mmCIF file of C-alpha atoms in Angstrom:
data_model
loop_
_atom_site.group_PDB
_atom_site.id
_atom_site.type_symbol
_atom_site.label_atom_id
_atom_site.label_comp_id
_atom_site.label_asym_id
_atom_site.label_seq_id
_atom_site.Cartn_x
_atom_site.Cartn_y
_atom_site.Cartn_z
ATOM 1 C CA MET A 27 0.000 0.000 0.000
ATOM 2 C CA LYS A 28 1.310 3.397 -0.945
ATOM 3 C CA ILE A 29 -0.143 6.645 0.323
ATOM 4 C CA GLU A 30 0.648 10.271 -0.363
ATOM 5 C CA LEU A 31 0.219 13.268 1.930
ATOM 6 C CA ILE A 32 -1.166 16.268 0.065
ATOM 7 C CA SER A 33 -1.826 19.735 1.481
ATOM 8 C CA PHE A 34 -5.326 20.069 2.933
ATOM 9 C CA ILE A 35 -7.330 22.807 1.149
ATOM 10 C CA GLN A 36 -10.819 24.341 1.281
ATOM 11 C CA GLU A 37 -12.119 21.872 -1.305
ATOM 12 C CA ASP A 38 -11.491 19.123 1.292
ATOM 13 C CA PHE A 39 -13.772 20.609 3.967
ATOM 14 C CA GLN A 40 -17.005 18.786 3.087
ATOM 15 C CA ARG A 41 -15.322 15.376 2.939
ATOM 16 C CA LEU A 42 -13.819 15.868 6.405
ATOM 17 C CA ILE A 43 -17.136 17.161 7.785
ATOM 18 C CA GLY A 44 -18.809 14.000 6.451
ATOM 19 C CA TRP A 45 -16.324 11.772 8.277
ATOM 20 C CA ILE A 46 -17.079 13.256 11.720
ATOM 21 C CA GLN A 47 -20.401 11.672 12.707
ATOM 22 C CA SER A 48 -20.572 12.288 16.463
ATOM 23 C CA GLU A 49 -19.186 14.375 19.289
ATOM 24 C CA ASP A 50 -17.209 11.352 20.508
ATOM 25 C CA SER A 51 -15.610 10.853 17.081
ATOM 26 C CA MET A 52 -14.833 14.586 16.989
ATOM 27 C CA ILE A 53 -13.021 14.451 20.341
ATOM 28 C CA LEU A 54 -11.273 11.193 19.436
ATOM 29 C CA TRP A 55 -9.972 12.887 16.271
ATOM 30 C CA SER A 56 -9.269 16.455 17.392
ATOM 31 C CA GLY A 57 -9.422 16.665 21.162
ATOM 32 C CA PRO A 58 -10.874 20.049 22.176
ATOM 33 C CA TYR A 59 -9.720 21.902 19.050
ATOM 34 C CA PHE A 60 -13.121 21.783 17.309
ATOM 35 C CA TYR A 61 -16.677 21.649 18.607
ATOM 36 C CA TYR A 62 -19.388 19.388 17.251
ATOM 37 C CA PRO A 63 -20.816 19.570 14.685
ATOM 38 C CA LEU A 64 -17.769 20.365 12.571
ATOM 39 C CA ASN A 65 -18.443 23.110 10.027
ATOM 40 C CA VAL A 66 -16.829 25.160 7.275
ATOM 41 C CA GLN A 67 -16.133 28.148 9.544
ATOM 42 C CA GLN A 68 -14.126 26.022 11.992
ATOM 43 C CA LEU A 69 -12.190 24.397 9.178
ATOM 44 C CA ASP A 70 -11.489 27.746 7.528
ATOM 45 C CA THR A 71 -10.009 29.083 10.786
ATOM 46 C CA TYR A 72 -8.016 25.841 11.149
ATOM 47 C CA LEU A 73 -6.634 26.062 7.616
ATOM 48 C CA GLN A 74 -5.735 29.739 8.016
ATOM 49 C CA SER A 75 -3.813 28.868 11.200
ATOM 50 C CA SER A 76 -1.409 26.870 9.023
ATOM 51 C CA TYR A 77 -0.337 29.874 6.997
ATOM 52 C CA GLY A 78 2.979 31.512 7.695
ATOM 53 C CA SER A 79 6.587 31.292 6.729
ATOM 54 C CA PRO A 80 7.603 28.912 8.048
ATOM 55 C CA PRO A 81 4.183 27.386 8.796
ATOM 56 C CA PRO A 82 3.392 26.522 12.447
ATOM 57 C CA ARG A 83 1.544 23.390 11.318
ATOM 58 C CA ARG A 84 1.354 21.239 8.218
ATOM 59 C CA ILE A 85 -2.122 19.868 7.480
ATOM 60 C CA TYR A 86 -2.603 16.993 5.048
ATOM 61 C CA LYS A 87 -5.246 14.932 3.360
ATOM 62 C CA VAL A 88 -4.136 11.375 2.645
ATOM 63 C CA LYS A 89 -4.469 9.751 -0.776
ATOM 64 C CA ASP A 90 -4.272 6.045 -1.566
ATOM 65 C CA VAL A 91 -2.001 6.119 -4.611
ATOM 66 C CA ALA A 92 -3.445 2.923 -6.149
ATOM 67 C CA THR A 93 -7.113 3.965 -5.974
ATOM 68 C CA GLN A 94 -6.575 7.769 -6.010
ATOM 69 C CA GLU A 95 -9.131 7.912 -3.161
ATOM 70 C CA ILE A 96 -8.700 10.415 -0.327
ATOM 71 C CA ILE A 97 -8.792 8.160 2.725
ATOM 72 C CA GLY A 98 -7.629 10.244 5.667
ATOM 73 C CA HIS A 99 -6.315 13.314 7.420
ATOM 74 C CA ILE A 100 -3.180 13.988 9.488
ATOM 75 C CA GLU A 101 -1.344 17.003 10.862
ATOM 76 C CA LEU A 102 2.131 17.915 12.061
ATOM 77 C CA ASN A 103 1.309 20.578 14.637
ATOM 78 C CA GLN A 104 3.111 22.954 17.005
ATOM 79 C CA ILE A 105 6.236 22.865 14.861
ATOM 80 C CA ASP A 106 8.972 24.346 17.044
ATOM 81 C CA ARG A 107 11.984 24.852 14.811
ATOM 82 C CA ARG A 108 14.139 26.290 17.591
ATOM 83 C CA ASN A 109 13.812 23.135 19.692
ATOM 84 C CA ARG A 110 13.328 20.906 16.619
ATOM 85 C CA ALA A 111 10.100 19.397 17.932
ATOM 86 C CA ALA A 112 6.494 18.945 16.807
ATOM 87 C CA THR A 113 3.297 17.078 17.618
ATOM 88 C CA ILE A 114 1.360 14.682 15.420
ATOM 89 C CA SER A 115 -2.351 15.351 15.747
ATOM 90 C CA LYS A 116 -5.732 14.920 14.086
ATOM 91 C CA VAL A 117 -4.952 11.468 12.695
ATOM 92 C CA LEU A 118 -8.007 10.020 10.974
ATOM 93 C CA VAL A 119 -8.731 7.221 8.550
ATOM 94 C CA GLY A 120 -12.048 8.606 7.336
ATOM 95 C CA GLN A 121 -14.285 5.757 6.258
ATOM 96 C CA PRO A 122 -14.827 2.891 8.740
ATOM 97 C CA GLU A 123 -14.316 0.311 5.975
ATOM 98 C CA ASN A 124 -10.746 1.615 5.465
ATOM 99 C CA ARG A 125 -9.780 1.202 9.123
ATOM 100 C CA GLY A 126 -7.684 -1.750 10.233
ATOM 101 C CA LYS A 127 -6.018 -2.061 6.828
ATOM 102 C CA GLY A 128 -2.692 -0.383 7.667
ATOM 103 C CA TYR A 129 -3.483 3.102 6.407
ATOM 104 C CA GLY A 130 -2.904 4.658 9.832
ATOM 105 C CA ARG A 131 0.549 3.098 10.048
ATOM 106 C CA GLU A 132 1.484 4.358 6.582
ATOM 107 C CA MET A 133 0.173 7.841 7.376
ATOM 108 C CA VAL A 134 2.244 8.080 10.555
ATOM 109 C CA LYS A 135 5.334 6.661 8.808
ATOM 110 C CA GLU A 136 5.035 9.317 6.112
ATOM 111 C CA ILE A 137 4.496 12.218 8.497
ATOM 112 C CA LEU A 138 7.520 11.040 10.507
ATOM 113 C CA ARG A 139 9.566 11.027 7.299
ATOM 114 C CA ILE A 140 8.481 14.628 6.670
ATOM 115 C CA ALA A 141 9.199 15.597 10.279
ATOM 116 C CA PHE A 142 12.673 14.087 10.441
ATOM 117 C CA THR A 143 13.930 14.583 6.871
ATOM 118 C CA GLU A 144 12.174 17.708 5.559
ATOM 119 C CA GLU A 145 11.631 19.606 8.805
ATOM 120 C CA LYS A 146 14.880 18.270 10.351
ATOM 121 C CA LEU A 147 13.199 17.725 13.723
ATOM 122 C CA HIS A 148 14.711 15.920 16.697
ATOM 123 C CA ARG A 149 11.523 14.965 18.563
ATOM 124 C CA VAL A 150 7.944 14.188 17.581
ATOM 125 C CA ASP A 151 5.245 13.529 20.153
ATOM 126 C CA LEU A 152 1.528 12.856 20.328
ATOM 127 C CA LYS A 153 -1.298 12.167 22.744
ATOM 128 C CA VAL A 154 -3.539 9.144 22.326
ATOM 129 C CA PHE A 155 -6.546 8.175 24.424
ATOM 130 C CA ASP A 156 -5.596 5.204 26.593
ATOM 131 C CA PHE A 157 -8.512 3.072 25.361
ATOM 132 C CA ASN A 158 -7.469 3.425 21.699
ATOM 133 C CA GLN A 159 -5.414 0.240 21.709
ATOM 134 C CA SER A 160 -5.093 -0.091 17.928
ATOM 135 C CA ALA A 161 -3.563 3.412 17.688
ATOM 136 C CA ILE A 162 -1.281 2.764 20.683
ATOM 137 C CA ASN A 163 -0.045 -0.469 19.082
ATOM 138 C CA CYS A 164 0.514 1.315 15.772
ATOM 139 C CA TYR A 165 2.582 4.045 17.426
ATOM 140 C CA LYS A 166 4.611 1.563 19.482
ATOM 141 C CA ASN A 167 5.321 -0.527 16.377
ATOM 142 C CA LEU A 168 6.725 2.595 14.706
ATOM 143 C CA GLY A 169 9.073 3.294 17.624
ATOM 144 C CA PHE A 170 7.086 5.664 19.826
ATOM 145 C CA GLN A 171 7.569 5.277 23.568
ATOM 146 C CA ILE A 172 5.046 6.049 26.279
ATOM 147 C CA GLU A 173 6.326 8.924 28.404
ATOM 148 C CA GLY A 174 3.393 9.321 30.711
ATOM 149 C CA HIS A 175 -0.252 8.718 31.471
ATOM 150 C CA ILE A 176 -2.434 11.819 31.674
ATOM 151 C CA ARG A 177 -5.403 10.820 33.798
ATOM 152 C CA ASP A 178 -8.928 12.179 33.261
ATOM 153 C CA PHE A 179 -7.568 14.446 30.541
ATOM 154 C CA ARG A 180 -10.828 15.217 28.680
ATOM 155 C CA LYS A 181 -14.449 15.335 29.812
ATOM 156 C CA VAL A 182 -16.688 13.670 27.245
ATOM 157 C CA GLY A 183 -20.346 13.614 28.223
ATOM 158 C CA ASP A 184 -20.383 12.360 31.808
ATOM 159 C CA ALA A 185 -17.072 10.493 31.527
ATOM 160 C CA TYR A 186 -13.439 11.511 31.696
ATOM 161 C CA TRP A 187 -10.975 10.156 29.148
ATOM 162 C CA SER A 188 -7.298 9.610 29.912
ATOM 163 C CA SER A 189 -4.397 9.811 27.469
ATOM 164 C CA TYR A 190 -0.885 8.569 26.977
ATOM 165 C CA GLN A 191 1.848 10.997 26.015
ATOM 166 C CA MET A 192 4.129 9.271 23.490
ATOM 167 C CA SER A 193 7.222 10.403 21.589
ATOM 168 C CA ILE A 194 9.927 9.312 19.207
ATOM 169 C CA LEU A 195 13.366 10.865 18.687
ATOM 170 C CA GLU A 196 15.191 11.139 15.379
ATOM 171 C CA ASN A 197 17.770 8.467 16.250
ATOM 172 C CA GLU A 198 14.967 6.055 17.273
ATOM 173 C CA TRP A 199 13.036 6.763 14.075
ATOM 174 C CA SER A 200 16.045 5.933 11.911
ATOM 175 C CA HIS A 201 15.820 2.314 13.149
ATOM 176 C CA PHE A 202 12.184 2.061 12.065
ATOM 177 C CA SER A 203 12.421 3.969 8.758
ATOM 178 C CA VAL A 204 14.246 1.270 6.785
#
């Protein structure tokens, strides 16, 4: 399977809105960044926040090269060039029928390649809800390490969700990039 990360643009808004079907799926995807229901105004503000030279975030849609279908979304956020660090966020394989097929792994591998080779970063981190075992396994298999457990991190309905803080350093990534 080969995927390509392509800059997210306004023409992608409706597809992304269609993928977010509930408040829980919104929080699972974006944390507190957006409110449900997702709309064009929120996405326009989000896209505009990526402008700048150099950009503070790089937002991508994900294309399956074989089918030419747009299958996901991913972002390299909080790019700190001084400290050579950034955060992976808003990782989403859009359609349920595409999940569990390895797209998420390929998306993260490609954004790590961008982070470590194009952006010349030293550290990339992320937060993942502690019940999202498939994502945790994916990140671990790519070399991420759990740094901490952030308890009752987000209130969702009447429940609190906890997260793991995970990271990978450039020298660790080089072992997994071959």
